[in-house]
PDB file of C-alpha atoms in Angstrom:
ATOM      1  CA  UNK R  15     -66.931 -62.979  19.190  1.00 86.00           C
ATOM      2  CA  UNK R  16     -64.208 -62.669  21.938  1.00 91.00           C
ATOM      3  CA  UNK R  17     -64.241 -59.393  24.046  1.00 95.00           C
ATOM      4  CA  UNK R  18     -60.852 -58.032  25.311  1.00 96.00           C
ATOM      5  CA  UNK R  19     -59.889 -55.457  27.370  1.00 96.00           C
ATOM      6  CA  UNK R  20     -56.447 -54.468  28.718  1.00 95.00           C
ATOM      7  CA  UNK R  21     -55.169 -52.653  31.696  1.00 96.00           C
ATOM      8  CA  UNK R  22     -51.758 -51.990  33.950  1.00 97.00           C
ATOM      9  CA  UNK R  23     -50.590 -49.471  31.716  1.00 96.00           C
ATOM     10  CA  UNK R  24     -48.779 -46.341  33.202  1.00 97.00           C
ATOM     11  CA  UNK R  25     -45.860 -43.820  33.279  1.00 98.00           C
ATOM     12  CA  UNK R  26     -42.403 -45.570  35.023  1.00 97.00           C
ATOM     13  CA  UNK R  27     -39.094 -44.708  34.873  1.00 98.00           C
ATOM     14  CA  UNK R  28     -36.364 -46.562  32.650  1.00 98.00           C
ATOM     15  CA  UNK R  29     -36.073 -49.831  34.802  1.00 97.00           C
ATOM     16  CA  UNK R  30     -39.128 -50.315  36.145  1.00 98.00           C
ATOM     17  CA  UNK R  31     -41.413 -53.093  35.964  1.00 98.00           C
ATOM     18  CA  UNK R  32     -45.277 -53.209  34.659  1.00 98.00           C
ATOM     19  CA  UNK R  33     -47.899 -55.635  34.376  1.00 98.00           C
ATOM     20  CA  UNK R  34     -50.227 -55.807  32.085  1.00 98.00           C
ATOM     21  CA  UNK R  35     -53.515 -57.509  32.006  1.00 98.00           C
ATOM     22  CA  UNK R  36     -55.740 -58.592  28.970  1.00 97.00           C
ATOM     23  CA  UNK R  37     -59.245 -60.044  30.094  1.00 96.00           C
ATOM     24  CA  UNK R  38     -60.848 -61.871  27.784  1.00 95.00           C
ATOM     25  CA  UNK R  39     -64.653 -62.799  27.581  1.00 91.00           C
ATOM     26  CA  UNK R  40     -67.340 -64.037  25.033  1.00 89.00           C
ATOM     27  CA  UNK R  41     -65.658 -67.554  24.252  1.00 81.00           C
ATOM     28  CA  UNK R  42     -63.628 -70.087  25.391  1.00 82.00           C
ATOM     29  CA  UNK R  43     -59.901 -69.633  24.570  1.00 85.00           C
ATOM     30  CA  UNK R  44     -58.600 -73.386  24.383  1.00 85.00           C
ATOM     31  CA  UNK R  45     -58.282 -73.173  20.726  1.00 88.00           C
ATOM     32  CA  UNK R  46     -57.133 -69.657  20.671  1.00 92.00           C
ATOM     33  CA  UNK R  47     -53.473 -68.069  20.710  1.00 94.00           C
ATOM     34  CA  UNK R  48     -53.000 -64.540  22.361  1.00 95.00           C
ATOM     35  CA  UNK R  49     -50.645 -62.063  21.294  1.00 96.00           C
ATOM     36  CA  UNK R  50     -49.317 -58.697  22.885  1.00 98.00           C
ATOM     37  CA  UNK R  51     -48.871 -56.289  20.026  1.00 98.00           C
ATOM     38  CA  UNK R  52     -47.225 -52.515  20.498  1.00 98.00           C
ATOM     39  CA  UNK R  53     -47.214 -49.475  18.490  1.00 98.00           C
ATOM     40  CA  UNK R  54     -45.059 -46.638  18.871  1.00 96.00           C
ATOM     41  CA  UNK R  55     -45.625 -43.424  17.719  1.00 91.00           C
ATOM     42  CA  UNK R  56     -44.536 -42.990  14.191  1.00 94.00           C
ATOM     43  CA  UNK R  57     -43.976 -46.570  13.816  1.00 96.00           C
ATOM     44  CA  UNK R  58     -45.956 -49.726  12.875  1.00 97.00           C
ATOM     45  CA  UNK R  59     -47.207 -52.048  15.069  1.00 96.00           C
ATOM     46  CA  UNK R  60     -45.257 -54.794  16.413  1.00 96.00           C
ATOM     47  CA  UNK R  61     -45.717 -58.337  17.705  1.00 96.00           C
ATOM     48  CA  UNK R  62     -44.375 -58.249  21.233  1.00 97.00           C
ATOM     49  CA  UNK R  63     -45.211 -61.969  22.404  1.00 97.00           C
ATOM     50  CA  UNK R  64     -47.974 -64.631  21.651  1.00 95.00           C
ATOM     51  CA  UNK R  65     -48.920 -67.587  23.992  1.00 94.00           C
ATOM     52  CA  UNK R  66     -51.371 -70.528  23.058  1.00 91.00           C
ATOM     53  CA  UNK R  67     -53.993 -70.754  25.547  1.00 87.00           C
ATOM     54  CA  UNK R  68     -54.670 -74.589  25.968  1.00 88.00           C
ATOM     55  CA  UNK R  69     -50.670 -75.678  25.941  1.00 81.00           C
ATOM     56  CA  UNK R  70     -48.766 -72.078  27.034  1.00 82.00           C
ATOM     57  CA  UNK R  71     -46.346 -72.349  24.405  1.00 89.00           C
ATOM     58  CA  UNK R  72     -44.723 -68.941  24.496  1.00 87.00           C
ATOM     59  CA  UNK R  73     -42.763 -66.608  21.746  1.00 91.00           C
ATOM     60  CA  UNK R  74     -41.092 -63.431  22.043  1.00 92.00           C
ATOM     61  CA  UNK R  75     -39.670 -60.770  19.950  1.00 93.00           C
ATOM     62  CA  UNK R  76     -35.516 -60.584  20.641  1.00 94.00           C
ATOM     63  CA  UNK R  77     -35.740 -56.948  22.172  1.00 94.00           C
ATOM     64  CA  UNK R  78     -37.831 -58.195  24.605  1.00 95.00           C
ATOM     65  CA  UNK R  79     -36.677 -61.417  25.647  1.00 96.00           C
ATOM     66  CA  UNK R  80     -35.262 -62.337  29.200  1.00 96.00           C
ATOM     67  CA  UNK R  81     -37.353 -58.687  30.144  1.00 97.00           C
ATOM     68  CA  UNK R  82     -41.272 -59.663  29.314  1.00 97.00           C
ATOM     69  CA  UNK R  83     -42.978 -62.387  30.104  1.00 97.00           C
ATOM     70  CA  UNK R  84     -46.249 -63.687  29.415  1.00 96.00           C
ATOM     71  CA  UNK R  85     -48.456 -66.048  31.265  1.00 94.00           C
ATOM     72  CA  UNK R  86     -52.177 -66.738  31.400  1.00 93.00           C
ATOM     73  CA  UNK R  87     -54.630 -67.604  34.393  1.00 92.00           C
ATOM     74  CA  UNK R  88     -57.469 -70.150  33.092  1.00 88.00           C
ATOM     75  CA  UNK R  89     -59.737 -69.264  36.235  1.00 90.00           C
ATOM     76  CA  UNK R  90     -59.591 -65.517  35.711  1.00 93.00           C
ATOM     77  CA  UNK R  91     -59.587 -65.726  31.621  1.00 93.00           C
ATOM     78  CA  UNK R  92     -56.966 -63.308  31.907  1.00 95.00           C
ATOM     79  CA  UNK R  93     -53.723 -63.250  29.853  1.00 95.00           C
ATOM     80  CA  UNK R  94     -50.535 -61.272  31.172  1.00 97.00           C
ATOM     81  CA  UNK R  95     -47.242 -59.699  30.173  1.00 98.00           C
ATOM     82  CA  UNK R  96     -44.946 -58.870  32.874  1.00 98.00           C
ATOM     83  CA  UNK R  97     -42.448 -56.572  31.784  1.00 98.00           C
ATOM     84  CA  UNK R  98     -39.371 -55.940  33.471  1.00 98.00           C
ATOM     85  CA  UNK R  99     -36.055 -53.624  32.953  1.00 98.00           C
ATOM     86  CA  UNK R 100     -38.070 -51.110  31.138  1.00 98.00           C
ATOM     87  CA  UNK R 101     -36.353 -49.107  28.411  1.00 97.00           C
ATOM     88  CA  UNK R 102     -37.504 -45.969  26.796  1.00 97.00           C
ATOM     89  CA  UNK R 103     -37.848 -47.559  23.511  1.00 96.00           C
ATOM     90  CA  UNK R 104     -40.650 -49.996  25.124  1.00 97.00           C
ATOM     91  CA  UNK R 105     -42.799 -46.548  25.008  1.00 97.00           C
ATOM     92  CA  UNK R 106     -45.899 -47.426  23.014  1.00 98.00           C
ATOM     93  CA  UNK R 107     -49.649 -48.481  23.003  1.00 98.00           C
ATOM     94  CA  UNK R 108     -49.834 -52.289  23.937  1.00 98.00           C
ATOM     95  CA  UNK R 109     -52.610 -54.082  22.631  1.00 98.00           C
ATOM     96  CA  UNK R 110     -53.695 -57.723  22.873  1.00 97.00           C
ATOM     97  CA  UNK R 111     -55.352 -59.819  20.654  1.00 97.00           C
ATOM     98  CA  UNK R 112     -56.946 -63.238  19.853  1.00 95.00           C
ATOM     99  CA  UNK R 113     -56.915 -65.576  16.608  1.00 94.00           C
ATOM    100  CA  UNK R 114     -58.012 -69.202  16.405  1.00 91.00           C
ATOM    101  CA  UNK R 115     -55.353 -71.466  15.998  1.00 88.00           C
ATOM    102  CA  UNK R 116     -56.277 -72.286  12.360  1.00 90.00           C
ATOM    103  CA  UNK R 117     -56.634 -68.780  11.333  1.00 89.00           C
ATOM    104  CA  UNK R 118     -53.599 -66.674   9.827  1.00 88.00           C
ATOM    105  CA  UNK R 119     -55.236 -63.274  11.027  1.00 93.00           C
ATOM    106  CA  UNK R 120     -55.496 -62.044  14.188  1.00 95.00           C
ATOM    107  CA  UNK R 121     -59.484 -61.409  14.370  1.00 93.00           C
ATOM    108  CA  UNK R 122     -59.956 -59.955  17.955  1.00 95.00           C
ATOM    109  CA  UNK R 123     -57.939 -56.803  19.479  1.00 97.00           C
ATOM    110  CA  UNK R 124     -58.680 -54.997  22.789  1.00 97.00           C
ATOM    111  CA  UNK R 125     -58.787 -50.961  22.831  1.00 97.00           C
ATOM    112  CA  UNK R 126     -54.935 -50.882  24.002  1.00 97.00           C
ATOM    113  CA  UNK R 127     -53.283 -49.687  27.140  1.00 97.00           C
ATOM    114  CA  UNK R 128     -50.429 -46.969  27.087  1.00 98.00           C
ATOM    115  CA  UNK R 129     -47.311 -47.699  28.355  1.00 98.00           C
ATOM    116  CA  UNK R 130     -44.354 -44.885  28.686  1.00 98.00           C
ATOM    117  CA  UNK R 131     -40.818 -45.232  30.085  1.00 98.00           C
ATOM    118  CA  UNK R 132     -39.352 -42.294  30.861  1.00 96.00           C
ATOM    119  CA  UNK R 133     -37.080 -40.247  33.404  1.00 94.00           C
TER     120      UNK R 133
END
């Protein structure tokens, strides 16, 4: 089992920045892919970014490329999502998730953290 705990959400104005954290525990993540997802009210959950824990390969959806950066800290077993130039359409509950490299489903999820971008 992998336990995931997100933090760092909040209320910010358009153009501001936030950094979300996802602290992982329970298992070595070397064979895992980590992901950030978000779900806005009335919309389906979407994948925002992904990171291979060992190799550091990253992927982003087009709408956040150049604004969001996903990274990890081995020592702290924590993944981050640095979000810059935030827009109102980034408002959502953000979740982190983990899956084994060999799996096609995201097996472990955090509880989510709210990000609200509003003037």
